Every structure is written in C-alpha cells, then in structure tokens.
Amino acid sequence: MFLNKKNDEEIFDVAEDTGIIKKYLEHVTQWGHFEMSIFANCLYIFSSEYIRATFNILLKRTKILSKIDTYQNDISIFLNNCIVLAFERQHYQNARFYIHELYQVSGKTPRKAYDRMMCDFYLELIKTVNGQPSTIDTTIYQFKKLGFNDHAKMLENLRAKLTAKVKFSIA
C-alpha cells in the first residue's frame, strides 16, 4: 500500500489489505497507539467524509490515552496527515478544520513549537494555492534556520506538488 502511495500508482493489488485494515479499525472500540498509527498512516484509503466524521469518534475511542504524551504526539501526527491529505484532495475547508484542531491540540503537547510552525505553513499554503500573496517562504526558512533542512525541503516539495496540481486543474 505504501509503495502504491509513494509512486502515485497501483503497482500492487491492495484491495484485500485495505479491506483488512478497514474491518479491523471498525471493530476496535478502544483505540491505542497501534490503531492510531495505522489510521494516521493509512488515511488515504478512507474517504474525506469518513475521516472527518470519524474525528470526534476517534477522540472518544482514545480518551483513556489522552493523558499520555505519546497520545498527544499521535493526535498531532494524525492531524498533520489529515491536513496534507486534504490539500492533496483539494478539500481546503477540511484543511482549515484540521489546522484549527492542530492549533488547539498543540497547546498541550511537547511538539507545540513544531506544530504551531506547521499551522503557519499550512495557512500560508492555502493562500498560495488560492493565488494570494503569502509568506510561505518565511515559514520554510524558519525550519532551515533551526537546522531542519530535510523537513524544509519536504515542505518545498509539497508546495510545488500542490501548486502544480492547482495550476493543472485550473488550465
């Protein structure tokens, strides 16, 4: 599944694997780190509507974990992945919703600075894909300045991918 996603094409038939993951997650009532990780890293196999509708249920299913630092980290990763997927699918209202949720959650996590910087990046990315002036380069530069050069390059690549997609869809 990950190779298919990475290559943006169906290299392997993964219908059975996708079904197993969906069935498993639907039948687990109390999610732990394992279930959160599976869902966060396989979001693309679910519809945007399902992910959005599942969000509040997800918080309830993981409530026992809410005091654990790794849970806060899992939620943060989940929300970052939701935002990127929303951008890829050009669902900007969903992206805004998840950005707001990430901003709220980040106040309670050890990842606060990183997540807040990512919120800034995503908000500037919305401006960029909508053809509005943005300061997205400033946010990327901040990651470089902190020594996160690989991450900054990944953000540049994401911006290029998404802006190319928007230009292509407009043409």
Tab-separated table of C-alpha atoms in Angstrom:
chain	number	residue	atom	x	y	z
A	1	MET	CA	0.000	0.000	0.000
A	2	PHE	CA	2.788	2.395	0.910
A	3	LEU	CA	4.630	1.688	-2.340
A	4	ASN	CA	1.454	2.408	-4.293
A	5	LYS	CA	1.020	5.676	-2.421
A	6	LYS	CA	4.661	6.636	-2.766
A	7	ASN	CA	4.613	6.035	-6.526
A	8	ASP	CA	1.128	7.546	-7.030
A	9	GLU	CA	0.062	4.468	-8.961
A	10	GLU	CA	-1.267	0.956	-8.446
A	11	ILE	CA	1.850	-1.211	-8.510
A	12	PHE	CA	0.338	-3.891	-6.300
A	13	ASP	CA	-3.243	-5.053	-5.814
A	14	VAL	CA	-4.003	-3.999	-2.259
A	15	ALA	CA	-7.772	-4.316	-2.144
A	16	GLU	CA	-7.595	-7.220	0.311
A	17	ASP	CA	-5.116	-5.368	2.558
A	18	THR	CA	-7.249	-2.245	2.504
A	19	GLY	CA	-10.312	-4.280	3.479
A	20	ILE	CA	-8.471	-5.932	6.369
A	21	ILE	CA	-7.348	-2.576	7.761
A	22	LYS	CA	-10.800	-1.013	7.459
A	23	LYS	CA	-12.520	-4.021	9.033
A	24	TYR	CA	-10.018	-4.161	11.888
A	25	LEU	CA	-10.348	-0.465	12.754
A	26	GLU	CA	-14.153	-0.576	12.579
A	27	HIS	CA	-14.301	-3.387	15.145
A	28	VAL	CA	-11.903	-1.976	17.743
A	29	THR	CA	-13.814	0.090	20.296
A	30	GLN	CA	-10.885	1.354	22.395
A	31	TRP	CA	-8.003	2.521	20.251
A	32	GLY	CA	-4.395	2.541	21.396
A	33	HIS	CA	-1.149	3.695	19.835
A	34	PHE	CA	-1.226	0.852	17.280
A	35	GLU	CA	-4.682	1.722	15.948
A	36	MET	CA	-3.886	5.446	15.897
A	37	SER	CA	-0.716	4.771	13.932
A	38	ILE	CA	-2.473	2.562	11.408
A	39	PHE	CA	-5.251	5.096	10.857
A	40	ALA	CA	-2.920	8.111	10.678
A	41	ASN	CA	-0.631	6.418	8.183
A	42	CYS	CA	-3.360	4.875	6.028
A	43	LEU	CA	-5.718	7.848	5.838
A	44	TYR	CA	-5.602	7.883	2.052
A	45	ILE	CA	-7.584	4.612	1.874
A	46	PHE	CA	-10.563	6.350	3.518
A	47	SER	CA	-12.862	8.965	2.043
A	48	SER	CA	-12.524	12.536	3.260
A	49	GLU	CA	-16.075	12.367	4.591
A	50	TYR	CA	-15.302	9.232	6.614
A	51	ILE	CA	-12.158	10.767	8.112
A	52	ARG	CA	-13.951	13.975	9.080
A	53	ALA	CA	-16.920	12.089	10.553
A	54	THR	CA	-14.605	9.737	12.437
A	55	PHE	CA	-12.600	12.554	14.019
A	56	ASN	CA	-14.807	13.036	17.104
A	57	ILE	CA	-15.334	9.286	17.462
A	58	LEU	CA	-11.557	8.888	17.319
A	59	LEU	CA	-11.120	11.264	20.242
A	60	LYS	CA	-13.642	9.253	22.260
A	61	ARG	CA	-12.057	5.911	21.333
A	62	THR	CA	-8.667	7.131	22.526
A	63	LYS	CA	-9.800	9.019	25.626
A	64	ILE	CA	-8.002	6.650	28.028
A	65	LEU	CA	-4.737	7.547	26.314
A	66	SER	CA	-5.301	11.303	26.414
A	67	LYS	CA	-3.010	11.895	29.413
A	68	ILE	CA	-0.085	10.066	27.831
A	69	ASP	CA	2.493	12.163	25.942
A	70	THR	CA	2.712	9.686	23.068
A	71	TYR	CA	-1.049	10.034	22.576
A	72	GLN	CA	-0.681	13.776	22.103
A	73	ASN	CA	2.072	13.017	19.614
A	74	ASP	CA	-0.189	10.509	17.810
A	75	ILE	CA	-3.009	13.058	17.544
A	76	SER	CA	-0.584	15.651	16.207
A	77	ILE	CA	0.738	13.251	13.556
A	78	PHE	CA	-2.813	12.262	12.669
A	79	LEU	CA	-3.864	15.896	12.208
A	80	ASN	CA	-0.779	16.768	10.153
A	81	ASN	CA	-1.536	13.799	7.894
A	82	CYS	CA	-5.196	14.850	7.628
A	83	ILE	CA	-4.135	18.336	6.566
A	84	VAL	CA	-1.755	17.102	3.877
A	85	LEU	CA	-4.375	14.681	2.547
A	86	ALA	CA	-6.995	17.450	2.487
A	87	PHE	CA	-4.601	19.581	0.444
A	88	GLU	CA	-3.864	16.708	-1.937
A	89	ARG	CA	-7.583	16.201	-2.465
A	90	GLN	CA	-8.127	19.975	-2.764
A	91	HIS	CA	-10.546	19.969	0.180
A	92	TYR	CA	-9.439	23.294	1.646
A	93	GLN	CA	-12.342	23.588	4.107
A	94	ASN	CA	-11.291	20.282	5.648
A	95	ALA	CA	-7.695	21.517	5.717
A	96	ARG	CA	-8.812	24.626	7.624
A	97	PHE	CA	-10.780	22.487	10.093
A	98	TYR	CA	-7.787	20.224	10.795
A	99	ILE	CA	-5.413	23.199	11.042
A	100	HIS	CA	-7.681	24.686	13.702
A	101	GLU	CA	-7.757	21.363	15.566
A	102	LEU	CA	-3.960	21.022	15.333
A	103	TYR	CA	-3.538	24.523	16.712
A	104	GLN	CA	-5.821	23.639	19.646
A	105	VAL	CA	-4.115	20.312	20.342
A	106	SER	CA	-0.613	21.736	20.012
A	107	GLY	CA	-1.043	23.842	23.128
A	108	LYS	CA	-0.973	20.628	25.178
A	109	THR	CA	1.949	18.867	23.513
A	110	PRO	CA	5.726	18.845	23.721
A	111	ARG	CA	5.581	19.447	19.947
A	112	LYS	CA	3.973	22.873	20.396
A	113	ALA	CA	6.600	24.917	18.535
A	114	TYR	CA	6.775	22.475	15.622
A	115	ASP	CA	3.007	22.129	15.294
A	116	ARG	CA	2.440	25.879	15.500
A	117	MET	CA	5.050	26.414	12.779
A	118	MET	CA	3.283	23.795	10.680
A	119	CYS	CA	-0.050	25.564	11.224
A	120	ASP	CA	1.564	28.749	9.884
A	121	PHE	CA	2.928	26.815	6.905
A	122	TYR	CA	-0.474	25.289	6.126
A	123	LEU	CA	-2.296	28.621	6.405
A	124	GLU	CA	0.227	30.213	4.055
A	125	LEU	CA	-0.104	27.212	1.732
A	126	ILE	CA	-3.845	27.832	1.497
A	127	LYS	CA	-3.067	31.376	0.372
A	128	THR	CA	-0.504	30.094	-2.132
A	129	VAL	CA	-2.825	27.529	-3.761
A	130	ASN	CA	-5.537	30.194	-3.949
A	131	GLY	CA	-3.160	32.533	-5.791
A	132	GLN	CA	-2.993	35.026	-2.920
A	133	PRO	CA	0.189	36.663	-1.650
A	134	SER	CA	1.752	34.584	1.100
A	135	THR	CA	4.789	34.452	3.332
A	136	ILE	CA	5.250	30.694	2.940
A	137	ASP	CA	8.966	31.111	2.169
A	138	THR	CA	9.451	32.747	5.575
A	139	THR	CA	7.977	29.731	7.335
A	140	ILE	CA	10.119	27.331	5.319
A	141	TYR	CA	13.169	29.485	6.087
A	142	GLN	CA	12.425	29.196	9.817
A	143	PHE	CA	12.709	25.410	9.568
A	144	LYS	CA	16.028	25.789	7.730
A	145	LYS	CA	17.280	28.246	10.331
A	146	LEU	CA	16.525	25.697	13.061
A	147	GLY	CA	18.540	23.087	11.175
A	148	PHE	CA	15.598	21.094	9.797
A	149	ASN	CA	16.874	21.247	6.210
A	150	ASP	CA	15.362	17.920	5.125
A	151	HIS	CA	11.996	18.933	6.528
A	152	ALA	CA	12.211	22.319	4.816
A	153	LYS	CA	12.952	20.547	1.513
A	154	MET	CA	9.943	18.286	2.070
A	155	LEU	CA	7.752	21.382	2.609
A	156	GLU	CA	9.122	22.965	-0.564
A	157	ASN	CA	8.324	19.767	-2.471
A	158	LEU	CA	4.805	19.662	-1.012
A	159	ARG	CA	4.223	23.268	-2.013
A	160	ALA	CA	5.499	22.594	-5.545
A	161	LYS	CA	3.348	19.456	-5.876
A	162	LEU	CA	0.201	21.185	-4.664
A	163	THR	CA	0.660	24.382	-6.649
A	164	ALA	CA	1.348	22.339	-9.804
A	165	LYS	CA	-1.836	20.367	-9.155
A	166	VAL	CA	-3.854	23.570	-8.763
A	167	LYS	CA	-2.377	25.128	-11.928
A	168	PHE	CA	-3.094	21.913	-13.807
A	169	SER	CA	-6.691	21.784	-12.558
A	170	ILE	CA	-7.298	25.425	-13.464
A	171	ALA	CA	-5.944	25.047	-17.018
